[in-house]
mmCIF file with all atom_site columns, C-alpha atoms in Angstrom:
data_model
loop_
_atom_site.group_PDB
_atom_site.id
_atom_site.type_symbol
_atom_site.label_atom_id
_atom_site.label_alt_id
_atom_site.label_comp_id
_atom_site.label_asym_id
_atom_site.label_entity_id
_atom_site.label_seq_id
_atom_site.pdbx_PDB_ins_code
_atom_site.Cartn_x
_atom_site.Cartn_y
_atom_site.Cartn_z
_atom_site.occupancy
_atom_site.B_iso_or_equiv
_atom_site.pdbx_formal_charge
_atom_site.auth_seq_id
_atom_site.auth_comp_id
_atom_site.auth_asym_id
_atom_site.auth_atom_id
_atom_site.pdbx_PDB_model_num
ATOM 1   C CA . UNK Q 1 1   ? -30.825 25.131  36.181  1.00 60.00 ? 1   UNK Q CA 1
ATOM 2   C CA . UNK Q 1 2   ? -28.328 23.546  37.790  1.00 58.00 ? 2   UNK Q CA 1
ATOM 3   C CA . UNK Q 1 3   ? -27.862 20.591  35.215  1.00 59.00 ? 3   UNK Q CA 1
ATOM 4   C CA . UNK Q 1 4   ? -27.883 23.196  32.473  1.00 49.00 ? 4   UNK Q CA 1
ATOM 5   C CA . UNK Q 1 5   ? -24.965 24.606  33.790  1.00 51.00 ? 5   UNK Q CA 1
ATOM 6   C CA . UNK Q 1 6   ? -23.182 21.277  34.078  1.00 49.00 ? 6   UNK Q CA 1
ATOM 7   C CA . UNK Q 1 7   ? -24.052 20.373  30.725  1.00 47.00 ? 7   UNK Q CA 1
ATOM 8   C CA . UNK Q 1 8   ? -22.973 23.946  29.259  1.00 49.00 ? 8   UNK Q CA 1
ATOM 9   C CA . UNK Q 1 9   ? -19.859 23.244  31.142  1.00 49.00 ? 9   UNK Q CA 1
ATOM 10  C CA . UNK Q 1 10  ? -19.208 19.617  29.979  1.00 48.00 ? 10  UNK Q CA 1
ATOM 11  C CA . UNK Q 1 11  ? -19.486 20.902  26.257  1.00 46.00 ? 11  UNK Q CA 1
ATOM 12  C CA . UNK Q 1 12  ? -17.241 23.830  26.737  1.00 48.00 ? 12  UNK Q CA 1
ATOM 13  C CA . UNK Q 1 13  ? -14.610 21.675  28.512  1.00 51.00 ? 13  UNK Q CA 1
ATOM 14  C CA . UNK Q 1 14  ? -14.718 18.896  25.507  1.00 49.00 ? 14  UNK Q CA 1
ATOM 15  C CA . UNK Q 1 15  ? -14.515 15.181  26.865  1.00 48.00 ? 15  UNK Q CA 1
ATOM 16  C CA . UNK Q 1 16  ? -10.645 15.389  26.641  1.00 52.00 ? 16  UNK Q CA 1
ATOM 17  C CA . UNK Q 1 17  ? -9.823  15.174  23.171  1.00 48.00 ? 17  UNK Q CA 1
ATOM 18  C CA . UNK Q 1 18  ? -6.874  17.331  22.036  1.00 51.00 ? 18  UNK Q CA 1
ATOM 19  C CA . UNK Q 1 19  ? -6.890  18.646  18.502  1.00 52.00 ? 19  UNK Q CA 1
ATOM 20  C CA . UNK Q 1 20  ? -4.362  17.445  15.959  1.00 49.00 ? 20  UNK Q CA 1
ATOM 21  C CA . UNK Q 1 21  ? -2.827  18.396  12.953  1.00 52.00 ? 21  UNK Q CA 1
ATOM 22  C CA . UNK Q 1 22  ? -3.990  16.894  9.694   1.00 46.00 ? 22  UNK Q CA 1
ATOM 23  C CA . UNK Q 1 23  ? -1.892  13.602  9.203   1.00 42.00 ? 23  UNK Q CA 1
ATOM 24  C CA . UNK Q 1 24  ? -0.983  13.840  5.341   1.00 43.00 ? 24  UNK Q CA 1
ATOM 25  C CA . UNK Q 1 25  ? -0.481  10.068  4.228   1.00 46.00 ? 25  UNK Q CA 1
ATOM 26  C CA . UNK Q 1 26  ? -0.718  11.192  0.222   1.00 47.00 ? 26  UNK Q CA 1
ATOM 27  C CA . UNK Q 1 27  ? -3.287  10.921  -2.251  1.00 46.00 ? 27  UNK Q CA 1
ATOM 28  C CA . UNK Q 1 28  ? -5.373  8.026   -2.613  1.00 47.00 ? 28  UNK Q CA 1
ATOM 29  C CA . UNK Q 1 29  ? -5.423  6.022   -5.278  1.00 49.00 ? 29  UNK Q CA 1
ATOM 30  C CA . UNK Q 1 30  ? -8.666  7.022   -8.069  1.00 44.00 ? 30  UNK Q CA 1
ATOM 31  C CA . UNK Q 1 31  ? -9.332  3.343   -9.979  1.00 44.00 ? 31  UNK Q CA 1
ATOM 32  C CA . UNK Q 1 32  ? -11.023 3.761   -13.228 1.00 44.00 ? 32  UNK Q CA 1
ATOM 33  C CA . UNK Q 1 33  ? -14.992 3.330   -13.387 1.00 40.00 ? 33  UNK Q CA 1
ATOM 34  C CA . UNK Q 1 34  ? -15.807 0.073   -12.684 1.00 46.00 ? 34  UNK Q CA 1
ATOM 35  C CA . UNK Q 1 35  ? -12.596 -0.886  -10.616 1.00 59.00 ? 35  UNK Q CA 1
ATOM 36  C CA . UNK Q 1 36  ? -10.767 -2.245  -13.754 1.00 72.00 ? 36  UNK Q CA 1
ATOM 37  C CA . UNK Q 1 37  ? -7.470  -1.881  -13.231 1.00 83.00 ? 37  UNK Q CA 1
ATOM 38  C CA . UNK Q 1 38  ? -4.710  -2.361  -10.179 1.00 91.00 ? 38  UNK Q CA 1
ATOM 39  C CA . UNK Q 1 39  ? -3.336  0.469   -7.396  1.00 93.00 ? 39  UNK Q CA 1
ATOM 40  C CA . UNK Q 1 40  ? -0.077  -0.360  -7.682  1.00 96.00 ? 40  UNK Q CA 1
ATOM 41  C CA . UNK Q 1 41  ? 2.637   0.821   -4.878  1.00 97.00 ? 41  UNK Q CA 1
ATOM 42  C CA . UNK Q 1 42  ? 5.874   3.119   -6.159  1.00 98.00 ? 42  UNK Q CA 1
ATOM 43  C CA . UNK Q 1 43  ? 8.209   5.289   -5.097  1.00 97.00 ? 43  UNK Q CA 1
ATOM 44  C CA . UNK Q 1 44  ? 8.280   9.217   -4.563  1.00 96.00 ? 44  UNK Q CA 1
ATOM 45  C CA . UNK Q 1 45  ? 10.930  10.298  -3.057  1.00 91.00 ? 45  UNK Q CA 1
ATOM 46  C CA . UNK Q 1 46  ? 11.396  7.655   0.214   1.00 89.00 ? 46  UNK Q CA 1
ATOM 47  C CA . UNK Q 1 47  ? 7.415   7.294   0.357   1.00 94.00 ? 47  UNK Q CA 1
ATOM 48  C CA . UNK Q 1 48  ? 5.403   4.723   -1.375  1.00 95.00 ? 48  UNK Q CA 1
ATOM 49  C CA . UNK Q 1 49  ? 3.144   6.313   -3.602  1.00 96.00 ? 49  UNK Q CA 1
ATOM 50  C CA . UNK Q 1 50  ? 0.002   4.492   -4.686  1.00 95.00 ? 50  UNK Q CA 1
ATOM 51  C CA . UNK Q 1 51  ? -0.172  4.969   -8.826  1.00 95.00 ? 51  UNK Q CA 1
ATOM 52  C CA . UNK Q 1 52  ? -3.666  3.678   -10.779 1.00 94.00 ? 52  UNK Q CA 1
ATOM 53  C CA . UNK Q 1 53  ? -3.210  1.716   -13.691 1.00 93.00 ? 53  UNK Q CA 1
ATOM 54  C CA . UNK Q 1 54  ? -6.188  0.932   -16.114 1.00 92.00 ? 54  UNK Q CA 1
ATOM 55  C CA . UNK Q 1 55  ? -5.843  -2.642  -17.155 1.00 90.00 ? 55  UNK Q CA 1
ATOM 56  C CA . UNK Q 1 56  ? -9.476  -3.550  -18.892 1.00 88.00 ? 56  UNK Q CA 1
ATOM 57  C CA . UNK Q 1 57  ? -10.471 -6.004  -16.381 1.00 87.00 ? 57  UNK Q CA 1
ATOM 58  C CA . UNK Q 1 58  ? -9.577  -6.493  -12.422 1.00 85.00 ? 58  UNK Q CA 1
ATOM 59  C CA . UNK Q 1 59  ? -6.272  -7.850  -11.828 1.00 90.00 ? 59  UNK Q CA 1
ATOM 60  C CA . UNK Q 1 60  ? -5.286  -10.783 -9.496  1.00 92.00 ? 60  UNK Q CA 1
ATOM 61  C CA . UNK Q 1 61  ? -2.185  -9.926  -7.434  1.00 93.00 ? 61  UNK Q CA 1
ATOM 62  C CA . UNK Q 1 62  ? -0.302  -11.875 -9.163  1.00 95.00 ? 62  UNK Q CA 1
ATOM 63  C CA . UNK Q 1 63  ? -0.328  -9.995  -12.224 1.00 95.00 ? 63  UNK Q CA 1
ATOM 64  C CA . UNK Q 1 64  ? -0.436  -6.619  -10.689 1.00 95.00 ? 64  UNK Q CA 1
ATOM 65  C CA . UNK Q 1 65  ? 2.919   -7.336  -8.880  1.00 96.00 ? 65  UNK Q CA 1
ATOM 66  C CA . UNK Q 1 66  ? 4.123   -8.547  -12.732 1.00 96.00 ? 66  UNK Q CA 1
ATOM 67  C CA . UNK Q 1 67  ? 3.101   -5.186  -13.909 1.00 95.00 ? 67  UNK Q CA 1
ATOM 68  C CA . UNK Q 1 68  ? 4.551   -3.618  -10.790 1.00 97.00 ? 68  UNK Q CA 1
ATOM 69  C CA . UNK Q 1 69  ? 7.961   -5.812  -11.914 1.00 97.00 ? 69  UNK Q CA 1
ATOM 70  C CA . UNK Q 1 70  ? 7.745   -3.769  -15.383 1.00 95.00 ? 70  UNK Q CA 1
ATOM 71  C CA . UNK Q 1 71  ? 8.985   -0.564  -13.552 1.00 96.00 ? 71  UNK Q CA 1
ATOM 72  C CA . UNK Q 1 72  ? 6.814   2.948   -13.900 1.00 97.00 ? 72  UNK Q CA 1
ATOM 73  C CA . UNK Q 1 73  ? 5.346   4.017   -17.101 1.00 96.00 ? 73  UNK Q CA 1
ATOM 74  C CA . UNK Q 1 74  ? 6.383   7.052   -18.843 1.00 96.00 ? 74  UNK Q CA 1
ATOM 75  C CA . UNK Q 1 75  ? 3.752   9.242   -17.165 1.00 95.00 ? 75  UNK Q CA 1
ATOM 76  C CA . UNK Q 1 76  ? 4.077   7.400   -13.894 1.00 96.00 ? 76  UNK Q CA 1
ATOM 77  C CA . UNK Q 1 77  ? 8.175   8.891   -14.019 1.00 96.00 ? 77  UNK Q CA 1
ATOM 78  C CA . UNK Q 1 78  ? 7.275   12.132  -15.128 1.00 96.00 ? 78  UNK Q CA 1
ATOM 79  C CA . UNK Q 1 79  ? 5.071   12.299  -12.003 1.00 95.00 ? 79  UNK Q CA 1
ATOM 80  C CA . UNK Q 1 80  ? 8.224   11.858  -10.124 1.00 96.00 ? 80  UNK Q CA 1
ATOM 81  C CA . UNK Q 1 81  ? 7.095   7.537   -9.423  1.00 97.00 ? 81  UNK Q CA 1
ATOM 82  C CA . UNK Q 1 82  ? 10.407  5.660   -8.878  1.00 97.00 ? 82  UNK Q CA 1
ATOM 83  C CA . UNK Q 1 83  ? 11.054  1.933   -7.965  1.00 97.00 ? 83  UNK Q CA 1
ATOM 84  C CA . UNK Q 1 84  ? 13.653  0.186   -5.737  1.00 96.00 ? 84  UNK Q CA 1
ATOM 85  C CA . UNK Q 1 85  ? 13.334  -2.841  -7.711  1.00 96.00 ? 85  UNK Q CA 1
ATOM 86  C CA . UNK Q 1 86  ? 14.977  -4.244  -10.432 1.00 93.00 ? 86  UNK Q CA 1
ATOM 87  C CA . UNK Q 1 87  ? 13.089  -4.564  -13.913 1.00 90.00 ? 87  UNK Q CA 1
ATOM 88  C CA . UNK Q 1 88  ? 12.122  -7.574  -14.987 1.00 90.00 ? 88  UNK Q CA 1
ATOM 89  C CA . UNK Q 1 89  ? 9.505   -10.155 -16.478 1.00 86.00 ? 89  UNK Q CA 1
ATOM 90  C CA . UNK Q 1 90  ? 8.781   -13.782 -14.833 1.00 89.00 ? 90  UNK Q CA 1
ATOM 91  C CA . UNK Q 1 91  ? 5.830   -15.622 -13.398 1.00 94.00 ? 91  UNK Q CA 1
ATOM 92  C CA . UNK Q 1 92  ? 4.610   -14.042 -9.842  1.00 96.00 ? 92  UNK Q CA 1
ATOM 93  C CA . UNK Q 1 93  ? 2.482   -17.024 -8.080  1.00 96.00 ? 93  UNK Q CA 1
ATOM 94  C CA . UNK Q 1 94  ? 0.154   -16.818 -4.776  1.00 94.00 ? 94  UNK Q CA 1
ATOM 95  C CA . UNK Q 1 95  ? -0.402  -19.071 -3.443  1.00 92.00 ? 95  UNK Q CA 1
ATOM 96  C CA . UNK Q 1 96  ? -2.394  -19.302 -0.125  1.00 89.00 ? 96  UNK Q CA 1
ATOM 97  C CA . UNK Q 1 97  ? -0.355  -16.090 1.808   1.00 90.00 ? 97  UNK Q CA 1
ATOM 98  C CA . UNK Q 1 98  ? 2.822   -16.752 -0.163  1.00 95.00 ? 98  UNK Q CA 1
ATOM 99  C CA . UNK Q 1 99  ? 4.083   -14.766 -2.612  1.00 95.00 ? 99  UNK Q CA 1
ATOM 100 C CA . UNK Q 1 100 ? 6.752   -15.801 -4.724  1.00 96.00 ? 100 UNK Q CA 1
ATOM 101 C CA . UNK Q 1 101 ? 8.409   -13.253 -7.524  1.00 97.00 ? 101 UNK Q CA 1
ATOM 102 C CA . UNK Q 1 102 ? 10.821  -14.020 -10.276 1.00 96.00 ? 102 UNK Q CA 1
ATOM 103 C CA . UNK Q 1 103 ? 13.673  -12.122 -8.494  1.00 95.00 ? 103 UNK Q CA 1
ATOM 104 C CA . UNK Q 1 104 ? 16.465  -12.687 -5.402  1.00 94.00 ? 104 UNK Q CA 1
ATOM 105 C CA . UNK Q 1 105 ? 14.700  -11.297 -2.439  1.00 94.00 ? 105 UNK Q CA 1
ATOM 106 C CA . UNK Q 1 106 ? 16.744  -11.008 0.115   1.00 93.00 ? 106 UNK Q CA 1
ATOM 107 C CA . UNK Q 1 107 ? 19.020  -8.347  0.250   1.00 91.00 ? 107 UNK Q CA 1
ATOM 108 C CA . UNK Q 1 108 ? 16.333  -6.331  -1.181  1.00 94.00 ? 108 UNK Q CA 1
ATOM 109 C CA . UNK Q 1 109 ? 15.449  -2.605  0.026   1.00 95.00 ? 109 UNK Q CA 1
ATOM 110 C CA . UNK Q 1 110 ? 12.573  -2.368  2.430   1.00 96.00 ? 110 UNK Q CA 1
ATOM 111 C CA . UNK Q 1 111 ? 11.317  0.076   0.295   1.00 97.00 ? 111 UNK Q CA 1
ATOM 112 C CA . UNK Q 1 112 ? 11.093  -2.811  -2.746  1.00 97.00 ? 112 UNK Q CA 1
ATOM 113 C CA . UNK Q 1 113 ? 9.725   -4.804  -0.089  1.00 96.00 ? 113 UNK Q CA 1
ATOM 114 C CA . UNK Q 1 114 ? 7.081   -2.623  0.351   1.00 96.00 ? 114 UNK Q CA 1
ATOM 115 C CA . UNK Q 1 115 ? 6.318   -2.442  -2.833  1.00 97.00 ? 115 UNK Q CA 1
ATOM 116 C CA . UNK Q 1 116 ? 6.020   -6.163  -3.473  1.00 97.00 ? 116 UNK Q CA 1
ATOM 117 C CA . UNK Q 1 117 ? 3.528   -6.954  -0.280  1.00 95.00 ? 117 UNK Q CA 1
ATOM 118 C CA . UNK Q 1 118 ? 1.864   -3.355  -0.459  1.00 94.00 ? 118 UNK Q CA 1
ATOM 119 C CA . UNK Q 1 119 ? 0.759   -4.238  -4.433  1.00 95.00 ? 119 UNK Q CA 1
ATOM 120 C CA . UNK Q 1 120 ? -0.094  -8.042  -3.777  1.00 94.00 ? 120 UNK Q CA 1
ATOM 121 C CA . UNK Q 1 121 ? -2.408  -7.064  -0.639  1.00 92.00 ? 121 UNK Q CA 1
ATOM 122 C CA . UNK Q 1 122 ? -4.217  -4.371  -2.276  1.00 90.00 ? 122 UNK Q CA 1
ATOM 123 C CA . UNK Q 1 123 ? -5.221  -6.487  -5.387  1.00 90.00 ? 123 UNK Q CA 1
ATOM 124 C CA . UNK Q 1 124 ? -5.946  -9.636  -2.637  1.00 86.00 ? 124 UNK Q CA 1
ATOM 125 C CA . UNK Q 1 125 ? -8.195  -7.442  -0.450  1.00 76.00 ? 125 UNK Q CA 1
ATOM 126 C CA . UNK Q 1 126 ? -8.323  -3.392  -1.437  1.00 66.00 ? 126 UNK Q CA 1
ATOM 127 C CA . UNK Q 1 127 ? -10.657 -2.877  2.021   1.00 61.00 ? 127 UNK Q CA 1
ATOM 128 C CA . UNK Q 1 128 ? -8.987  -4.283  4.429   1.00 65.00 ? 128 UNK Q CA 1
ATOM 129 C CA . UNK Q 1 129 ? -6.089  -3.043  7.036   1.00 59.00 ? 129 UNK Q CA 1
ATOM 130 C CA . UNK Q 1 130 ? -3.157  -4.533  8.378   1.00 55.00 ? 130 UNK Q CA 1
ATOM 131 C CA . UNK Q 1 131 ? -2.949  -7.169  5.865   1.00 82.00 ? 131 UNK Q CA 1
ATOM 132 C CA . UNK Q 1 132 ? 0.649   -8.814  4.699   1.00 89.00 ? 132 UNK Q CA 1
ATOM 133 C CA . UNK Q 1 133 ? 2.064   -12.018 3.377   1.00 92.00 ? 133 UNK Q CA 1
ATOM 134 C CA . UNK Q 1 134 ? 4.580   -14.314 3.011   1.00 95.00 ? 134 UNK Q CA 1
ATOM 135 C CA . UNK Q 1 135 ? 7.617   -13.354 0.355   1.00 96.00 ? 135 UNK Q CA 1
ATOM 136 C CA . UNK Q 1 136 ? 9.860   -15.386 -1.454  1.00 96.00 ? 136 UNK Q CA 1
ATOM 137 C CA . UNK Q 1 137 ? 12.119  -15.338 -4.169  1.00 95.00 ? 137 UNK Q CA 1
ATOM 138 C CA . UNK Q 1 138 ? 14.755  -16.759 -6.123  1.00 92.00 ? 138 UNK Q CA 1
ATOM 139 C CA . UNK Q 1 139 ? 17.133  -16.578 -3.288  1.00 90.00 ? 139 UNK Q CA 1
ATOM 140 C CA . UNK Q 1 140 ? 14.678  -18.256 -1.348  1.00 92.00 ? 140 UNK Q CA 1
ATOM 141 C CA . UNK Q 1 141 ? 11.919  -16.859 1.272   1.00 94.00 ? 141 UNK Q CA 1
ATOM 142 C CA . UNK Q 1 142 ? 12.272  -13.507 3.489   1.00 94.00 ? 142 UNK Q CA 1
ATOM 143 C CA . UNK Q 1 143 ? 9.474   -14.282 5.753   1.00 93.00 ? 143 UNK Q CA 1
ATOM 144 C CA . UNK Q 1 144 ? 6.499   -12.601 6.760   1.00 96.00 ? 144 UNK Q CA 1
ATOM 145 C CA . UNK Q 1 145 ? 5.664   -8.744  6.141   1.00 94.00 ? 145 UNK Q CA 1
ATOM 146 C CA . UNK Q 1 146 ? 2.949   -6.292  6.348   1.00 93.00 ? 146 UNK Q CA 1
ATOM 147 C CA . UNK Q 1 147 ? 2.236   -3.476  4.339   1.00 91.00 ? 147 UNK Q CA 1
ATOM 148 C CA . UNK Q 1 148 ? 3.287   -0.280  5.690   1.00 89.00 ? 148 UNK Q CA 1
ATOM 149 C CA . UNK Q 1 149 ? 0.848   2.000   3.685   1.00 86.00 ? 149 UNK Q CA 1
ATOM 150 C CA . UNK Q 1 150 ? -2.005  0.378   4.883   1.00 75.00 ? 150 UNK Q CA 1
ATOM 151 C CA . UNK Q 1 151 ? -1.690  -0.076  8.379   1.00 63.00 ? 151 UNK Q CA 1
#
């Protein structure tokens, strides 16, 4: 009897744990059947905001950071999607964990940052966490940077 008591009183007590609130991080991203397309990482408001965009095929992240360089779509602004960076075509290479884009890079907003390394790393590896790269630009490399969204 005596261990059912302690054992009632263990699971009424809880092991600890506090209850939280419910972190809201925004929707997630809904790829079209099949996975062809590319999540690709704007702005709403000052919070990146992960838009689908159905391509056909998968996309390397190369070219899904040269869509991302193409600005939002007409129905990606009317759902309020903004970018930080400037508009633009050009060859985006990676290679190894550097990723080098068409434009000057430093002096850039974080919030462009983001967008660069947060599009590159989910088209490299849409699983995994705390994932970033190396960026560089025309005004040469920044260094080094995770993306925020996904860690």
């Amino acid at each position: 009897m005596k261990r059912f008591l302690v054992l009632v009183v263990l699971l009424l007590a809880g092991c600890g744990v506090r209850p939280t609130e419910i972190v809201r991080a925004g929707p997630a991203p809904i790829l079209p059947a099949g996975g062809e397309g590319a999540v690709l990482y704007f702005l709403s408001g000052e919070q990146l905001q992960p838009a689908s965009r159905a391509t056909g095929q998968p996309l390397a992240p190369a070219q899904a950071v040269e869509l991302l360089l193409g600005g939002p779509t007409d129905a990606e602004r009317s759902a309020g999607l903004v970018t930080k960076l400037p508009f633009t075509s050009g060859r985006v290479t990676l290679s190894g964990t550097t990723l080098t884009v068409p434009i000057p890079v430093l002096g850039l907003p974080e919030e462009a940052v983001q967008q660069l390394v947060c599009t590159a790393v989910r088209a490299l590896a849409p699983t995994e966490q705390h994932l970033g790269l190396f960026l560089s630009g025309r005004t040469g490399p920044l260094g080094y940077r995770e993306c925020s969204a996904m860690t």
